[in-house]
């Protein structure tokens, strides 16, 4: 019993220390006096309403046209998690920026909630270009995109067939197709993949008959002594005041969790195939030195054609680049987009 109590105490101290350290420079909900924010919405090609936040530098001059950057949130998140921070910081540097909720998430339409539909996610980025490119204060020849985590793969998917996206940057990117087919470092066996697919297929019967919806993956709701480092990393962001957001009409029990029956659609998602066709538009892949997701940025960099750059942030993990302002390379993003937009 004493050993159990000791281990529990050590675990809680470790969690507390880690969270305290992570939050010293974490600023997910950053606001700026130099930026005006407007709630906006627009229709994608499938007439689904997409919700977003438009960030406008306060020193904008009437009659001028500005470059714009679209910012996509991590998979399972909403625009208030990481995307707003990036959008605010880059608006401070003179860009008009737009953070958006992917369809089925946050303030965007789509039923059932938390559904996975990669092609529609990618379409949302093109719809954001439609919206920005028809604003009188935007130079439609100077629109770029930032995709954070899973949105990195959705932004690439969009850019392959939408040349209006003139420059692409990804942050802590997940290839959501490869991650679901193979797991991290190809740890998922073919038999395990088939088991997941079979379970999802059987669950379709349940939900077709109005049974309870089943969710998958996402962020754990509590930590134990058996929690993995990756589970702890996501928990410290999504399940604490550091980054927790529960959209209106949702419940904390389902935030970050896709539906099981739709999540298998990622198995058919290959965003990196043919990505060399994005050239000569430039691509920037930003990853943390210690990020568990680094393999996806490195894979994308190998597949992309020039001009391209892989930028590794020393000492950073995956979630660090969501909100830790001392680690996020805003200067690098600023120079990348100013040079290429």
Short mmCIF file of C-alpha atoms in Angstrom, two decimals:
data_model
loop_
_atom_site.label_atom_id
_atom_site.label_comp_id
_atom_site.label_asym_id
_atom_site.label_seq_id
_atom_site.Cartn_x
_atom_site.Cartn_y
_atom_site.Cartn_z
CA UNK A 1 0.00 0.00 0.00
CA UNK A 2 2.81 2.41 0.88
CA UNK A 3 4.43 1.73 -2.50
CA UNK A 4 1.14 2.47 -4.30
CA UNK A 5 0.70 5.71 -2.38
CA UNK A 6 4.29 6.68 -3.09
CA UNK A 7 3.91 6.03 -6.82
CA UNK A 8 0.64 7.96 -6.92
CA UNK A 9 2.22 10.92 -5.14
CA UNK A 10 5.19 10.90 -7.51
CA UNK A 11 2.84 10.70 -10.50
CA UNK A 12 0.74 13.65 -9.34
CA UNK A 13 3.85 15.70 -8.61
CA UNK A 14 5.22 14.89 -12.07
CA UNK A 15 1.95 15.86 -13.74
CA UNK A 16 1.74 19.07 -11.75
CA UNK A 17 5.35 19.98 -12.50
CA UNK A 18 4.94 19.22 -16.20
CA UNK A 19 1.75 21.25 -16.49
CA UNK A 20 3.23 24.14 -14.57
CA UNK A 21 6.28 24.18 -16.81
CA UNK A 22 4.18 23.86 -19.98
CA UNK A 23 2.02 26.79 -18.99
CA UNK A 24 4.80 29.26 -18.21
CA UNK A 25 4.82 30.48 -21.81
CA UNK A 26 1.57 28.92 -23.03
CA UNK A 27 -0.88 31.55 -24.25
CA UNK A 28 -3.61 29.78 -26.20
CA UNK A 29 -6.22 32.47 -25.53
CA UNK A 30 -3.97 35.42 -26.42
CA UNK A 31 -5.72 38.66 -27.36
CA UNK A 32 -4.18 41.70 -29.06
CA UNK A 33 -5.04 45.39 -28.83
CA UNK A 34 -3.61 45.81 -32.32
CA UNK A 35 -6.14 43.53 -33.99
CA UNK A 36 -9.89 43.66 -34.61
CA UNK A 37 -11.77 40.34 -34.64
CA UNK A 38 -15.02 39.64 -36.47
CA UNK A 39 -17.10 36.48 -36.45
CA UNK A 40 -17.81 35.42 -40.02
CA UNK A 41 -19.40 32.52 -41.85
CA UNK A 42 -19.52 31.36 -45.45
CA UNK A 43 -20.76 28.39 -47.47
CA UNK A 44 -18.51 25.67 -48.78
CA UNK A 45 -19.19 24.06 -52.15
CA UNK A 46 -21.67 21.66 -50.55
CA UNK A 47 -23.71 24.53 -49.07
CA UNK A 48 -22.54 23.76 -45.53
CA UNK A 49 -21.97 26.86 -43.44
CA UNK A 50 -18.40 27.24 -42.18
CA UNK A 51 -17.77 29.38 -39.10
CA UNK A 52 -14.66 31.47 -38.73
CA UNK A 53 -12.95 34.41 -37.07
CA UNK A 54 -11.57 37.19 -39.26
CA UNK A 55 -8.59 39.06 -37.81
CA UNK A 56 -7.90 42.56 -39.16
CA UNK A 57 -4.89 44.72 -38.30
CA UNK A 58 -6.16 47.94 -36.76
CA UNK A 59 -3.83 50.02 -38.90
CA UNK A 60 -5.34 48.86 -42.20
CA UNK A 61 -5.73 51.67 -44.73
CA UNK A 62 -8.89 52.22 -46.75
CA UNK A 63 -8.54 51.26 -50.38
CA UNK A 64 -5.49 49.02 -49.92
CA UNK A 65 -5.45 45.30 -50.60
CA UNK A 66 -3.75 42.99 -48.10
CA UNK A 67 -2.28 39.50 -48.13
CA UNK A 68 -4.29 36.91 -46.22
CA UNK A 69 -3.57 33.67 -44.37
CA UNK A 70 -6.07 30.92 -43.54
CA UNK A 71 -5.38 29.02 -40.31
CA UNK A 72 -6.74 25.53 -39.63
CA UNK A 73 -7.00 24.02 -36.15
CA UNK A 74 -5.67 20.66 -34.92
CA UNK A 75 -7.73 17.56 -35.66
CA UNK A 76 -10.54 17.23 -33.13
CA UNK A 77 -10.06 20.78 -31.92
CA UNK A 78 -11.85 24.02 -32.76
CA UNK A 79 -10.57 27.38 -33.99
CA UNK A 80 -10.27 28.69 -30.43
CA UNK A 81 -7.54 26.11 -29.87
CA UNK A 82 -4.23 27.17 -31.40
CA UNK A 83 -5.65 28.54 -34.68
CA UNK A 84 -6.85 31.83 -33.15
CA UNK A 85 -3.44 32.33 -31.53
CA UNK A 86 -1.59 31.95 -34.84
CA UNK A 87 -4.15 34.13 -36.61
CA UNK A 88 -3.81 36.89 -34.00
CA UNK A 89 -0.03 36.89 -33.98
CA UNK A 90 0.20 37.08 -37.78
CA UNK A 91 -2.47 39.78 -37.96
CA UNK A 92 -0.24 41.81 -35.64
CA UNK A 93 2.38 41.55 -38.37
CA UNK A 94 0.14 43.01 -41.07
CA UNK A 95 -1.68 40.01 -42.54
CA UNK A 96 -5.44 39.62 -42.67
CA UNK A 97 -6.01 36.19 -41.16
CA UNK A 98 -8.95 33.81 -40.96
CA UNK A 99 -9.27 30.93 -38.50
CA UNK A 100 -11.99 28.45 -39.35
CA UNK A 101 -13.83 25.55 -37.77
CA UNK A 102 -13.74 22.50 -39.97
CA UNK A 103 -17.14 21.15 -40.99
CA UNK A 104 -18.74 18.97 -38.27
CA UNK A 105 -16.77 20.79 -35.56
CA UNK A 106 -17.17 23.97 -33.53
CA UNK A 107 -19.41 26.61 -35.09
CA UNK A 108 -19.44 25.01 -38.52
CA UNK A 109 -22.36 22.98 -39.82
CA UNK A 110 -22.37 19.26 -40.40
CA UNK A 111 -24.16 16.28 -38.90
CA UNK A 112 -23.44 14.11 -37.08
CA UNK A 113 -21.16 16.21 -34.94
CA UNK A 114 -17.50 15.19 -34.80
CA UNK A 115 -17.81 13.32 -38.10
CA UNK A 116 -14.74 12.66 -40.23
CA UNK A 117 -14.91 13.57 -43.91
CA UNK A 118 -11.43 14.51 -45.17
CA UNK A 119 -12.53 15.74 -48.58
CA UNK A 120 -14.96 18.19 -46.98
CA UNK A 121 -12.31 19.32 -44.50
CA UNK A 122 -10.07 20.14 -47.46
CA UNK A 123 -12.96 21.82 -49.25
CA UNK A 124 -13.40 24.13 -46.26
CA UNK A 125 -9.97 25.62 -46.99
CA UNK A 126 -10.94 26.31 -50.60
CA UNK A 127 -14.21 27.83 -49.38
CA UNK A 128 -12.16 30.09 -47.13
CA UNK A 129 -10.26 31.23 -50.23
CA UNK A 130 -13.62 31.93 -51.91
CA UNK A 131 -14.59 34.09 -48.96
CA UNK A 132 -11.31 35.98 -48.61
CA UNK A 133 -10.78 36.42 -52.34
CA UNK A 134 -14.11 38.23 -52.66
CA UNK A 135 -13.37 40.75 -49.90
CA UNK A 136 -12.48 44.18 -51.34
CA UNK A 137 -9.51 44.59 -49.00
CA UNK A 138 -7.83 41.29 -49.94
CA UNK A 139 -5.34 40.71 -52.74
CA UNK A 140 -6.65 37.38 -54.01
CA UNK A 141 -3.26 36.62 -55.58
CA UNK A 142 -1.67 36.67 -52.12
CA UNK A 143 -3.56 34.09 -50.03
CA UNK A 144 -1.67 31.47 -48.02
CA UNK A 145 -2.53 28.78 -45.50
CA UNK A 146 -1.29 27.39 -42.20
CA UNK A 147 -2.44 23.93 -41.14
CA UNK A 148 -1.83 22.88 -37.55
CA UNK A 149 -1.62 19.16 -36.68
CA UNK A 150 -4.25 17.32 -38.78
CA UNK A 151 -5.13 20.51 -40.65
CA UNK A 152 -1.66 20.38 -42.14
CA UNK A 153 -2.69 17.35 -44.16
CA UNK A 154 -6.07 18.90 -45.05
CA UNK A 155 -4.37 22.11 -46.23
CA UNK A 156 -1.99 20.11 -48.42
CA UNK A 157 -4.91 18.14 -49.83
CA UNK A 158 -6.64 21.43 -50.67
CA UNK A 159 -3.53 23.04 -52.16
CA UNK A 160 -3.00 20.12 -54.56
CA UNK A 161 -6.20 21.08 -56.42
CA UNK A 162 -6.49 24.77 -55.53
CA UNK A 163 -3.68 26.88 -56.99
CA UNK A 164 -5.16 29.97 -55.33
CA UNK A 165 -3.36 28.87 -52.16
CA UNK A 166 -0.04 30.51 -52.98
CA UNK A 167 2.04 29.38 -49.99
CA UNK A 168 1.55 26.48 -47.57
CA UNK A 169 2.93 26.11 -44.04
CA UNK A 170 2.26 23.22 -41.68
CA UNK A 171 2.82 23.09 -37.92
CA UNK A 172 3.27 19.83 -35.98
CA UNK A 173 1.62 18.11 -38.92
CA UNK A 174 -0.18 14.79 -38.72
CA UNK A 175 -0.83 12.88 -41.93
CA UNK A 176 -4.25 11.76 -40.73
CA UNK A 177 -4.36 9.02 -43.35
CA UNK A 178 -1.05 7.40 -42.47
CA UNK A 179 -1.62 7.90 -38.73
CA UNK A 180 -4.85 5.91 -38.90
CA UNK A 181 -3.65 3.26 -41.35
CA UNK A 182 -0.28 2.60 -39.78
CA UNK A 183 -0.07 4.34 -36.41
CA UNK A 184 2.98 6.23 -35.25
CA UNK A 185 6.23 4.72 -36.53
CA UNK A 186 4.17 2.10 -38.39
CA UNK A 187 3.28 0.38 -35.12
CA UNK A 188 -0.23 -0.66 -36.21
CA UNK A 189 -0.36 -4.10 -37.82
CA UNK A 190 -2.58 -4.96 -40.77
CA UNK A 191 -4.64 -7.23 -38.54
CA UNK A 192 -5.18 -4.41 -36.04
CA UNK A 193 -6.24 -2.12 -38.86
CA UNK A 194 -8.73 -4.70 -40.11
CA UNK A 195 -10.10 -5.11 -36.59
CA UNK A 196 -10.71 -1.35 -36.31
CA UNK A 197 -12.46 -1.32 -39.69
CA UNK A 198 -14.61 -4.32 -38.74
CA UNK A 199 -15.64 -2.74 -35.44
CA UNK A 200 -16.61 0.49 -37.17
CA UNK A 201 -18.60 -1.40 -39.80
CA UNK A 202 -20.56 -3.32 -37.15
CA UNK A 203 -21.22 -0.08 -35.27
CA UNK A 204 -22.95 1.28 -38.37
CA UNK A 205 -25.78 -1.23 -37.78
CA UNK A 206 -26.20 0.10 -34.25
CA UNK A 207 -26.38 3.72 -35.33
CA UNK A 208 -28.56 2.96 -38.36
CA UNK A 209 -31.11 1.66 -35.85
CA UNK A 210 -30.77 4.87 -33.79
CA UNK A 211 -28.46 3.27 -31.24
CA UNK A 212 -25.87 5.17 -29.23
CA UNK A 213 -23.10 6.86 -31.20
CA UNK A 214 -19.64 5.53 -30.42
CA UNK A 215 -16.57 7.78 -30.39
CA UNK A 216 -12.90 6.98 -30.79
CA UNK A 217 -9.34 8.27 -30.29
CA UNK A 218 -9.10 11.90 -29.14
CA UNK A 219 -7.81 12.92 -25.71
CA UNK A 220 -8.16 10.86 -22.54
CA UNK A 221 -10.27 12.32 -19.75
CA UNK A 222 -8.04 11.28 -16.87
CA UNK A 223 -4.43 10.29 -16.33
CA UNK A 224 -3.22 7.17 -14.55
CA UNK A 225 0.19 5.75 -13.78
CA UNK A 226 -0.13 3.84 -17.08
CA UNK A 227 -0.83 6.90 -19.23
CA UNK A 228 1.61 7.26 -22.11
CA UNK A 229 3.72 10.39 -22.66
CA UNK A 230 1.59 11.26 -25.71
CA UNK A 231 -1.62 10.92 -23.69
CA UNK A 232 -0.16 13.22 -21.05
CA UNK A 233 0.93 15.74 -23.66
CA UNK A 234 -2.55 16.05 -25.15
CA UNK A 235 -4.27 15.92 -21.75
CA UNK A 236 -2.25 18.88 -20.48
CA UNK A 237 -3.55 20.95 -23.38
CA UNK A 238 -7.09 19.75 -24.06
CA UNK A 239 -8.24 18.80 -20.54
CA UNK A 240 -6.89 21.70 -18.49
CA UNK A 241 -7.50 25.48 -18.52
CA UNK A 242 -4.41 25.78 -20.71
CA UNK A 243 -6.44 24.98 -23.83
CA UNK A 244 -9.78 23.40 -22.90
CA UNK A 245 -12.75 24.57 -25.00
CA UNK A 246 -16.23 23.05 -25.11
CA UNK A 247 -18.23 24.55 -27.99
CA UNK A 248 -21.83 25.58 -27.44
CA UNK A 249 -24.12 22.58 -27.61
CA UNK A 250 -21.27 20.11 -27.08
CA UNK A 251 -20.13 18.21 -24.01
CA UNK A 252 -16.61 17.72 -22.61
CA UNK A 253 -17.24 13.98 -22.85
CA UNK A 254 -17.04 14.12 -26.65
CA UNK A 255 -14.69 17.03 -27.37
CA UNK A 256 -11.70 15.95 -29.49
CA UNK A 257 -13.31 12.54 -30.19
CA UNK A 258 -14.34 11.69 -33.79
CA UNK A 259 -17.17 9.23 -34.34
CA UNK A 260 -15.89 5.68 -34.72
CA UNK A 261 -17.92 4.89 -37.82
CA UNK A 262 -16.61 7.92 -39.73
CA UNK A 263 -13.03 7.89 -38.47
CA UNK A 264 -12.19 4.92 -40.71
CA UNK A 265 -12.61 7.25 -43.70
CA UNK A 266 -9.09 8.41 -42.88
CA UNK A 267 -7.91 4.99 -44.05
CA UNK A 268 -8.69 6.15 -47.61
CA UNK A 269 -7.02 9.56 -47.18
CA UNK A 270 -3.64 9.98 -48.92
CA UNK A 271 -2.84 13.70 -48.75
CA UNK A 272 0.85 13.34 -49.58
CA UNK A 273 0.32 11.50 -52.88
CA UNK A 274 1.20 13.79 -55.80
CA UNK A 275 2.05 16.66 -53.46
CA UNK A 276 5.00 17.49 -55.70
CA UNK A 277 2.41 18.99 -58.04
CA UNK A 278 2.02 21.93 -55.62
CA UNK A 279 5.40 23.21 -56.87
CA UNK A 280 6.45 25.90 -57.69
CA UNK A 281 4.34 27.22 -54.83
CA UNK A 282 6.49 27.15 -51.68
CA UNK A 283 5.95 24.85 -48.72
CA UNK A 284 7.24 25.17 -45.16
CA UNK A 285 7.05 22.25 -42.72
CA UNK A 286 7.55 23.19 -39.06
CA UNK A 287 8.04 20.46 -36.46
CA UNK A 288 9.36 20.20 -32.94
CA UNK A 289 12.70 18.50 -32.44
CA UNK A 290 11.11 16.11 -29.93
CA UNK A 291 7.64 15.89 -31.50
CA UNK A 292 6.15 12.41 -31.74
CA UNK A 293 4.63 13.58 -35.05
CA UNK A 294 7.92 14.71 -36.59
CA UNK A 295 7.93 11.72 -38.95
CA UNK A 296 4.99 13.18 -40.91
CA UNK A 297 6.68 16.53 -41.58
CA UNK A 298 9.86 14.72 -42.61
CA UNK A 299 7.89 12.46 -44.96
CA UNK A 300 6.08 15.41 -46.50
CA UNK A 301 9.35 17.28 -46.99
CA UNK A 302 10.86 14.32 -48.84
CA UNK A 303 7.86 14.07 -51.15
CA UNK A 304 7.44 17.78 -51.87
CA UNK A 305 9.16 19.45 -54.79
CA UNK A 306 11.10 22.70 -54.53
CA UNK A 307 10.80 25.27 -53.14
CA UNK A 308 10.43 23.62 -49.75
CA UNK A 309 11.87 23.84 -46.26
CA UNK A 310 11.80 21.66 -43.16
CA UNK A 311 12.16 23.84 -40.08
CA UNK A 312 12.88 22.00 -36.81
CA UNK A 313 12.24 23.88 -33.56
CA UNK A 314 14.88 22.93 -30.98
CA UNK A 315 13.54 21.46 -27.75
CA UNK A 316 9.89 21.52 -28.84
CA UNK A 317 7.37 18.70 -28.72
CA UNK A 318 4.20 18.28 -30.76
CA UNK A 319 1.75 20.22 -28.55
CA UNK A 320 4.36 22.82 -27.62
CA UNK A 321 3.80 24.38 -31.04
CA UNK A 322 0.07 24.76 -30.38
CA UNK A 323 0.46 27.59 -27.87
CA UNK A 324 3.93 28.04 -26.39
CA UNK A 325 4.77 31.46 -27.72
CA UNK A 326 8.46 31.28 -26.84
CA UNK A 327 8.83 28.20 -29.05
CA UNK A 328 6.46 28.91 -31.96
CA UNK A 329 8.63 30.42 -34.74
CA UNK A 330 6.43 33.40 -35.59
CA UNK A 331 9.39 35.24 -37.10
CA UNK A 332 9.97 32.34 -39.48
CA UNK A 333 6.30 32.24 -40.49
CA UNK A 334 6.30 36.01 -40.94
CA UNK A 335 9.31 35.95 -43.26
CA UNK A 336 7.99 32.93 -45.17
CA UNK A 337 4.68 34.54 -45.98
CA UNK A 338 6.07 38.02 -46.61
CA UNK A 339 8.53 36.55 -49.08
CA UNK A 340 5.99 34.33 -50.83
CA UNK A 341 2.70 36.24 -50.73
#
